[in-house]
Amino acid sequence: MTSTPIVSWNSAAAQAPKFKPFIRQTIPHSRQWEWLTPDLQEAVQVVSHVLPFRTNEYVLDHLIDWSNIPDDPIFRLTFPHRDMLAPDDYAQLRELVLGRANQPALVELVRRIRLRMNPHPAGQMTHNVPRVNDAPLKGLQHKYKETVLFFPSAGQTCHAYCTFCFRWPQFVGMDDMKFDAKESHQLADYLRLHPEVTDVLITGGDPLIMNTRSLEAYIEPLLAPDLAHIQNIRIGTKSVAYWPQRFVTDRDADDLLRLFERVVGSGKNMAIMGHYNHAVELRPAIAQQAVKRIVGTGATLRMQGPLIRHINEDPRSWAELWQTGVRLGAIPYYMFVERDTGPREYFQLPLARAHEIFQQAYQMVSGLSRTVRGPSMSAFPGKVVIDGIVNIGGEKVFALQFLQARNADWVRKPFYARFDPKATWMDELKPAFGKDKFFFEEEGGSRSEYGAEPPGQRKVIPLITARQDEALRGAGGGAAVASAASCAAHSPA
């Protein structure tokens, strides 16, 4: 395929604004800080001891409507709020933060609050991490057989943090719960043992916080001939919304786009998984130019984000987002249900309401935007989409199905749950029609990481590096290598 030649944004690129972040300690130096009431300022200083806080000048200047504080959706999306913590927790935390006298007690209280927030949902640490040579690969996840997630250590921050983010433990110093790969060769070595893997998702944090040279070091090995089974290289990023300059005026923006072109030229799909939460994020001219430059390389840009209370409950915002994206060449991909982690009670919506919002937004757009799927729960057994709310045999039910699953046989197999107007997550649903279990539970699966183990424990796979491979083959050990690869191919995802 022929891609559009990359042309530098304009002669003003050299004078383009530089990225300027703000955290708890520096946000009082922003010009907007004095526009907040003392109560809002206090909430930022107190709650950010538990949840990560980071924003930047672009978000402050171009995405937040300061005449609509505190109800502006991007303000609620990026600034911590008092109601994100239970009242008792906030009161205790406030006393310790403002008192500044008992640091050990503050550290211990923060730790207790965080551990009650389900820091790693859906079995991320207990079931998704592959083990090789009887040890976990810390920077990888392999939940579905076709897709491996990779967390480069240099990409474990973001241009700004979302207050709902389900990966919040990555950013708050919970090192024992952090995914970060410090060595790039681990990914390629693992993939050589897994010919069933077609997709690699480089995620974080945000990989595009890295400069292009660092990102290239992770991507180039995936283009090797012996990894021809890797068809799609994905990058999960919020930079398209929080710092679109990454693709337009940053010093190495053109280098980044040339890297995308190189991936496409190798015969693989370069997919940018753009995280958007509100239509306002795609209204600035530079945000739209970023989309055009990405798709101009031959890469695809897919738009996804969760449905979250206080932020994007208006179906018209979703419709505008999808329609604008399609006009620019992007592909609406997923509307997710907010995950069961962090300040969940603040953001969650009943599943019935989520389906209503999705349906209303879906009705507002043409077929080109109806590539979007949702509302979808990334739950323990897989991605479960709410297809509808219907009456069957006199019973009102949720119609559900797996879009992806730990067991591939479950995918696209319809199943039903009793209608519950208050249910907000998969583990709150009960099977319909008088059954005790959903079909996948009858087959050994579980609704939650706290239930029964899914069928087929992940095996420990001996990891053979390229150097060991060469030594084995040189010593006539090809059969041993083939045996190891066969074991890997049949390990459940």
mmCIF file of C-alpha atoms in Angstrom, residues 77-283:
data_model
loop_
_atom_site.group_PDB
_atom_site.id
_atom_site.type_symbol
_atom_site.label_atom_id
_atom_site.label_comp_id
_atom_site.label_asym_id
_atom_site.label_seq_id
_atom_site.Cartn_x
_atom_site.Cartn_y
_atom_site.Cartn_z
ATOM 1 C CA LEU A 77 -11.698 13.301 34.343
ATOM 2 C CA THR A 78 -8.318 14.667 35.404
ATOM 3 C CA PHE A 79 -8.695 16.268 38.863
ATOM 4 C CA PRO A 80 -9.283 14.174 42.021
ATOM 5 C CA HIS A 81 -12.532 14.843 43.885
ATOM 6 C CA ARG A 82 -13.548 14.394 47.501
ATOM 7 C CA ASP A 83 -16.344 11.917 46.683
ATOM 8 C CA MET A 84 -13.868 9.505 45.094
ATOM 9 C CA LEU A 85 -13.115 8.327 48.636
ATOM 10 C CA ALA A 86 -15.485 7.088 51.322
ATOM 11 C CA PRO A 87 -16.363 9.890 53.791
ATOM 12 C CA ASP A 88 -14.523 8.246 56.700
ATOM 13 C CA ASP A 89 -11.446 7.614 54.583
ATOM 14 C CA TYR A 90 -11.412 11.205 53.375
ATOM 15 C CA ALA A 91 -11.778 12.562 56.903
ATOM 16 C CA GLN A 92 -8.902 10.458 58.256
ATOM 17 C CA LEU A 93 -6.728 11.211 55.250
ATOM 18 C CA ARG A 94 -7.459 14.936 55.448
ATOM 19 C CA GLU A 95 -6.419 15.065 59.094
ATOM 20 C CA LEU A 96 -3.108 13.365 58.373
ATOM 21 C CA VAL A 97 -2.352 15.304 55.179
ATOM 22 C CA LEU A 98 -3.130 18.734 56.593
ATOM 23 C CA GLY A 99 -1.586 17.929 59.974
ATOM 24 C CA ARG A 100 1.726 16.885 58.403
ATOM 25 C CA ALA A 101 2.803 15.358 61.690
ATOM 26 C CA ASN A 102 2.549 11.583 61.358
ATOM 27 C CA GLN A 103 4.041 10.456 58.058
ATOM 28 C CA PRO A 104 4.135 6.700 58.923
ATOM 29 C CA ALA A 105 0.409 6.796 59.788
ATOM 30 C CA LEU A 106 -0.333 8.583 56.499
ATOM 31 C CA VAL A 107 1.605 5.993 54.489
ATOM 32 C CA GLU A 108 -0.197 3.136 56.221
ATOM 33 C CA LEU A 109 -3.660 4.670 55.738
ATOM 34 C CA VAL A 110 -2.968 5.295 52.041
ATOM 35 C CA ARG A 111 -1.851 1.670 51.661
ATOM 36 C CA ARG A 112 -5.011 0.326 53.326
ATOM 37 C CA ILE A 113 -7.319 2.487 51.213
ATOM 38 C CA ARG A 114 -5.589 1.437 47.996
ATOM 39 C CA LEU A 115 -5.757 -2.269 48.791
ATOM 40 C CA ARG A 116 -9.528 -1.977 49.328
ATOM 41 C CA MET A 117 -9.867 -0.551 45.798
ATOM 42 C CA ASN A 118 -9.229 -3.845 43.972
ATOM 43 C CA PRO A 119 -5.976 -2.603 42.443
ATOM 44 C CA HIS A 120 -5.684 -5.354 39.827
ATOM 45 C CA PRO A 121 -9.092 -6.486 38.519
ATOM 46 C CA ALA A 122 -9.957 -9.443 36.258
ATOM 47 C CA GLY A 123 -7.040 -11.615 37.309
ATOM 48 C CA GLN A 124 -4.401 -9.372 35.782
ATOM 49 C CA MET A 125 -1.678 -10.465 38.182
ATOM 50 C CA THR A 126 -2.958 -13.887 39.207
ATOM 51 C CA HIS A 127 -4.083 -15.353 35.878
ATOM 52 C CA ASN A 128 -2.868 -13.245 32.962
ATOM 53 C CA VAL A 129 0.880 -13.171 33.578
ATOM 54 C CA PRO A 130 2.767 -15.881 31.659
ATOM 55 C CA ARG A 131 5.395 -17.909 33.483
ATOM 56 C CA VAL A 132 8.587 -19.142 31.882
ATOM 57 C CA ASN A 133 11.332 -21.152 33.557
ATOM 58 C CA ASP A 134 8.990 -21.237 36.575
ATOM 59 C CA ALA A 135 9.067 -17.447 36.939
ATOM 60 C CA PRO A 136 6.590 -14.755 35.878
ATOM 61 C CA LEU A 137 7.411 -12.433 32.999
ATOM 62 C CA LYS A 138 6.684 -9.230 34.859
ATOM 63 C CA GLY A 139 6.067 -7.004 31.869
ATOM 64 C CA LEU A 140 3.731 -9.266 29.881
ATOM 65 C CA GLN A 141 0.104 -10.355 30.015
ATOM 66 C CA HIS A 142 -1.373 -13.175 27.938
ATOM 67 C CA LYS A 143 -5.090 -13.576 28.592
ATOM 68 C CA TYR A 144 -6.355 -14.406 25.083
ATOM 69 C CA LYS A 145 -4.384 -16.768 22.873
ATOM 70 C CA GLU A 146 -4.061 -14.361 19.912
ATOM 71 C CA THR A 147 -2.961 -11.283 21.866
ATOM 72 C CA VAL A 148 -0.026 -10.502 24.144
ATOM 73 C CA LEU A 149 0.154 -7.263 26.141
ATOM 74 C CA PHE A 150 3.591 -5.740 26.669
ATOM 75 C CA PHE A 151 4.410 -3.053 29.272
ATOM 76 C CA PRO A 152 7.759 -1.365 28.528
ATOM 77 C CA SER A 153 9.264 0.120 31.678
ATOM 78 C CA ALA A 154 10.005 3.422 29.928
ATOM 79 C CA GLY A 155 6.290 3.864 29.149
ATOM 80 C CA GLN A 156 4.881 3.673 32.665
ATOM 81 C CA THR A 157 3.476 7.169 32.916
ATOM 82 C CA CYS A 158 1.065 9.282 30.829
ATOM 83 C CA HIS A 159 0.800 12.839 29.547
ATOM 84 C CA ALA A 160 -2.074 13.183 32.041
ATOM 85 C CA TYR A 161 -3.859 10.687 34.289
ATOM 86 C CA CYS A 162 -7.548 9.824 34.104
ATOM 87 C CA THR A 163 -9.114 9.644 37.554
ATOM 88 C CA PHE A 164 -11.000 6.438 36.597
ATOM 89 C CA CYS A 165 -7.963 4.622 35.149
ATOM 90 C CA PHE A 166 -7.988 0.899 35.890
ATOM 91 C CA ARG A 167 -4.188 0.836 35.681
ATOM 92 C CA TRP A 168 -3.797 3.363 38.483
ATOM 93 C CA PRO A 169 -1.482 1.069 40.549
ATOM 94 C CA GLN A 170 1.134 1.547 37.805
ATOM 95 C CA PHE A 171 1.479 5.197 38.809
ATOM 96 C CA VAL A 172 1.324 5.351 42.607
ATOM 97 C CA GLY A 173 4.417 3.466 43.730
ATOM 98 C CA MET A 174 2.781 0.056 44.266
ATOM 99 C CA ASP A 175 5.853 -1.624 42.792
ATOM 100 C CA ASP A 176 4.771 -5.129 43.756
ATOM 101 C CA MET A 177 1.669 -4.641 41.590
ATOM 102 C CA LYS A 178 3.371 -3.005 38.635
ATOM 103 C CA PHE A 179 3.759 -4.367 35.122
ATOM 104 C CA ASP A 180 7.012 -3.199 33.569
ATOM 105 C CA ALA A 181 9.437 -4.991 31.276
ATOM 106 C CA LYS A 182 12.972 -3.693 31.656
ATOM 107 C CA GLU A 183 14.439 -5.812 28.836
ATOM 108 C CA SER A 184 13.068 -5.587 25.305
ATOM 109 C CA HIS A 185 14.299 -9.024 24.210
ATOM 110 C CA GLN A 186 11.857 -10.784 26.560
ATOM 111 C CA LEU A 187 8.919 -9.955 24.310
ATOM 112 C CA ALA A 188 10.486 -11.286 21.109
ATOM 113 C CA ASP A 189 11.785 -14.388 22.907
ATOM 114 C CA TYR A 190 8.328 -15.132 24.258
ATOM 115 C CA LEU A 191 6.635 -14.589 20.902
ATOM 116 C CA ARG A 192 8.990 -17.014 19.168
ATOM 117 C CA LEU A 193 7.575 -19.691 21.441
ATOM 118 C CA HIS A 194 3.993 -18.678 20.652
ATOM 119 C CA PRO A 195 3.176 -18.968 16.945
ATOM 120 C CA GLU A 196 -0.530 -18.709 17.807
ATOM 121 C CA VAL A 197 -0.063 -15.047 18.785
ATOM 122 C CA THR A 198 -1.002 -12.631 15.994
ATOM 123 C CA ASP A 199 -1.320 -9.373 17.935
ATOM 124 C CA VAL A 200 1.010 -7.486 20.266
ATOM 125 C CA LEU A 201 -0.440 -4.600 22.271
ATOM 126 C CA ILE A 202 2.221 -2.242 23.615
ATOM 127 C CA THR A 203 0.591 -0.513 26.547
ATOM 128 C CA GLY A 204 1.303 1.089 29.900
ATOM 129 C CA GLY A 205 0.958 3.752 31.158
ATOM 130 C CA ASP A 206 1.340 5.209 27.707
ATOM 131 C CA PRO A 207 4.089 3.995 25.360
ATOM 132 C CA LEU A 208 3.974 7.309 23.498
ATOM 133 C CA ILE A 209 5.383 9.093 26.522
ATOM 134 C CA MET A 210 8.639 7.589 25.227
ATOM 135 C CA ASN A 211 10.684 9.235 22.517
ATOM 136 C CA THR A 212 10.621 7.564 19.118
ATOM 137 C CA ARG A 213 14.082 6.042 19.452
ATOM 138 C CA SER A 214 13.065 4.193 22.632
ATOM 139 C CA LEU A 215 9.778 3.014 21.120
ATOM 140 C CA GLU A 216 11.588 1.859 17.994
ATOM 141 C CA ALA A 217 13.800 -0.407 20.105
ATOM 142 C CA TYR A 218 10.706 -2.354 21.149
ATOM 143 C CA ILE A 219 8.989 -2.411 17.750
ATOM 144 C CA GLU A 220 11.863 -3.169 15.359
ATOM 145 C CA PRO A 221 12.457 -6.711 16.724
ATOM 146 C CA LEU A 222 8.806 -7.534 15.964
ATOM 147 C CA LEU A 223 9.491 -7.025 12.256
ATOM 148 C CA ALA A 224 12.010 -9.889 12.131
ATOM 149 C CA PRO A 225 11.280 -12.708 9.603
ATOM 150 C CA ASP A 226 10.986 -15.333 12.358
ATOM 151 C CA LEU A 227 8.075 -13.346 13.849
ATOM 152 C CA ALA A 228 6.020 -13.352 10.659
ATOM 153 C CA HIS A 229 3.059 -14.707 12.655
ATOM 154 C CA ILE A 230 2.754 -11.266 14.320
ATOM 155 C CA GLN A 231 0.279 -9.533 12.027
ATOM 156 C CA ASN A 232 -0.839 -6.568 14.135
ATOM 157 C CA ILE A 233 1.215 -4.262 16.326
ATOM 158 C CA ARG A 234 -0.991 -2.116 18.537
ATOM 159 C CA ILE A 235 -0.113 0.863 20.711
ATOM 160 C CA GLY A 236 -2.545 1.863 23.446
ATOM 161 C CA THR A 237 -2.384 5.623 23.996
ATOM 162 C CA LYS A 238 -4.219 8.598 25.444
ATOM 163 C CA SER A 239 -1.803 11.033 23.794
ATOM 164 C CA VAL A 240 -4.243 11.505 20.906
ATOM 165 C CA ALA A 241 -6.446 13.405 23.375
ATOM 166 C CA TYR A 242 -4.102 14.713 26.094
ATOM 167 C CA TRP A 243 -1.063 15.622 23.952
ATOM 168 C CA PRO A 244 -1.812 15.441 20.200
ATOM 169 C CA GLN A 245 1.379 17.420 19.646
ATOM 170 C CA ARG A 246 3.105 14.043 19.928
ATOM 171 C CA PHE A 247 2.067 13.417 16.310
ATOM 172 C CA VAL A 248 2.287 16.975 14.996
ATOM 173 C CA THR A 249 4.806 19.380 16.525
ATOM 174 C CA ASP A 250 6.973 17.360 18.932
ATOM 175 C CA ARG A 251 10.621 17.312 17.915
ATOM 176 C CA ASP A 252 10.467 13.679 16.843
ATOM 177 C CA ALA A 253 6.838 13.620 15.638
ATOM 178 C CA ASP A 254 7.937 13.020 12.028
ATOM 179 C CA ASP A 255 10.242 10.205 13.173
ATOM 180 C CA LEU A 256 7.306 8.590 14.970
ATOM 181 C CA LEU A 257 5.175 8.675 11.833
ATOM 182 C CA ARG A 258 8.033 7.222 9.777
ATOM 183 C CA LEU A 259 8.194 4.364 12.287
ATOM 184 C CA PHE A 260 4.488 3.720 11.671
ATOM 185 C CA GLU A 261 5.180 3.746 7.919
ATOM 186 C CA ARG A 262 7.989 1.243 8.372
ATOM 187 C CA VAL A 263 5.688 -1.159 10.209
ATOM 188 C CA VAL A 264 3.045 -0.841 7.491
ATOM 189 C CA GLY A 265 5.696 -1.259 4.802
ATOM 190 C CA SER A 266 6.797 -4.518 6.416
ATOM 191 C CA GLY A 267 3.352 -5.966 5.696
ATOM 192 C CA LYS A 268 2.000 -5.663 9.246
ATOM 193 C CA ASN A 269 -0.886 -3.562 10.523
ATOM 194 C CA MET A 270 0.081 -0.661 12.765
ATOM 195 C CA ALA A 271 -2.949 0.004 14.993
ATOM 196 C CA ILE A 272 -3.106 3.026 17.294
ATOM 197 C CA MET A 273 -5.671 2.304 20.005
ATOM 198 C CA GLY A 274 -6.709 5.854 20.805
ATOM 199 C CA HIS A 275 -8.364 6.428 24.166
ATOM 200 C CA TYR A 276 -11.040 9.107 23.979
ATOM 201 C CA ASN A 277 -13.523 9.842 26.749
ATOM 202 C CA HIS A 278 -15.438 12.858 25.484
ATOM 203 C CA ALA A 279 -16.173 14.654 22.224
ATOM 204 C CA VAL A 280 -14.334 17.775 23.438
ATOM 205 C CA GLU A 281 -11.035 15.891 23.185
ATOM 206 C CA LEU A 282 -11.366 15.740 19.403
ATOM 207 C CA ARG A 283 -12.561 19.300 18.816
#
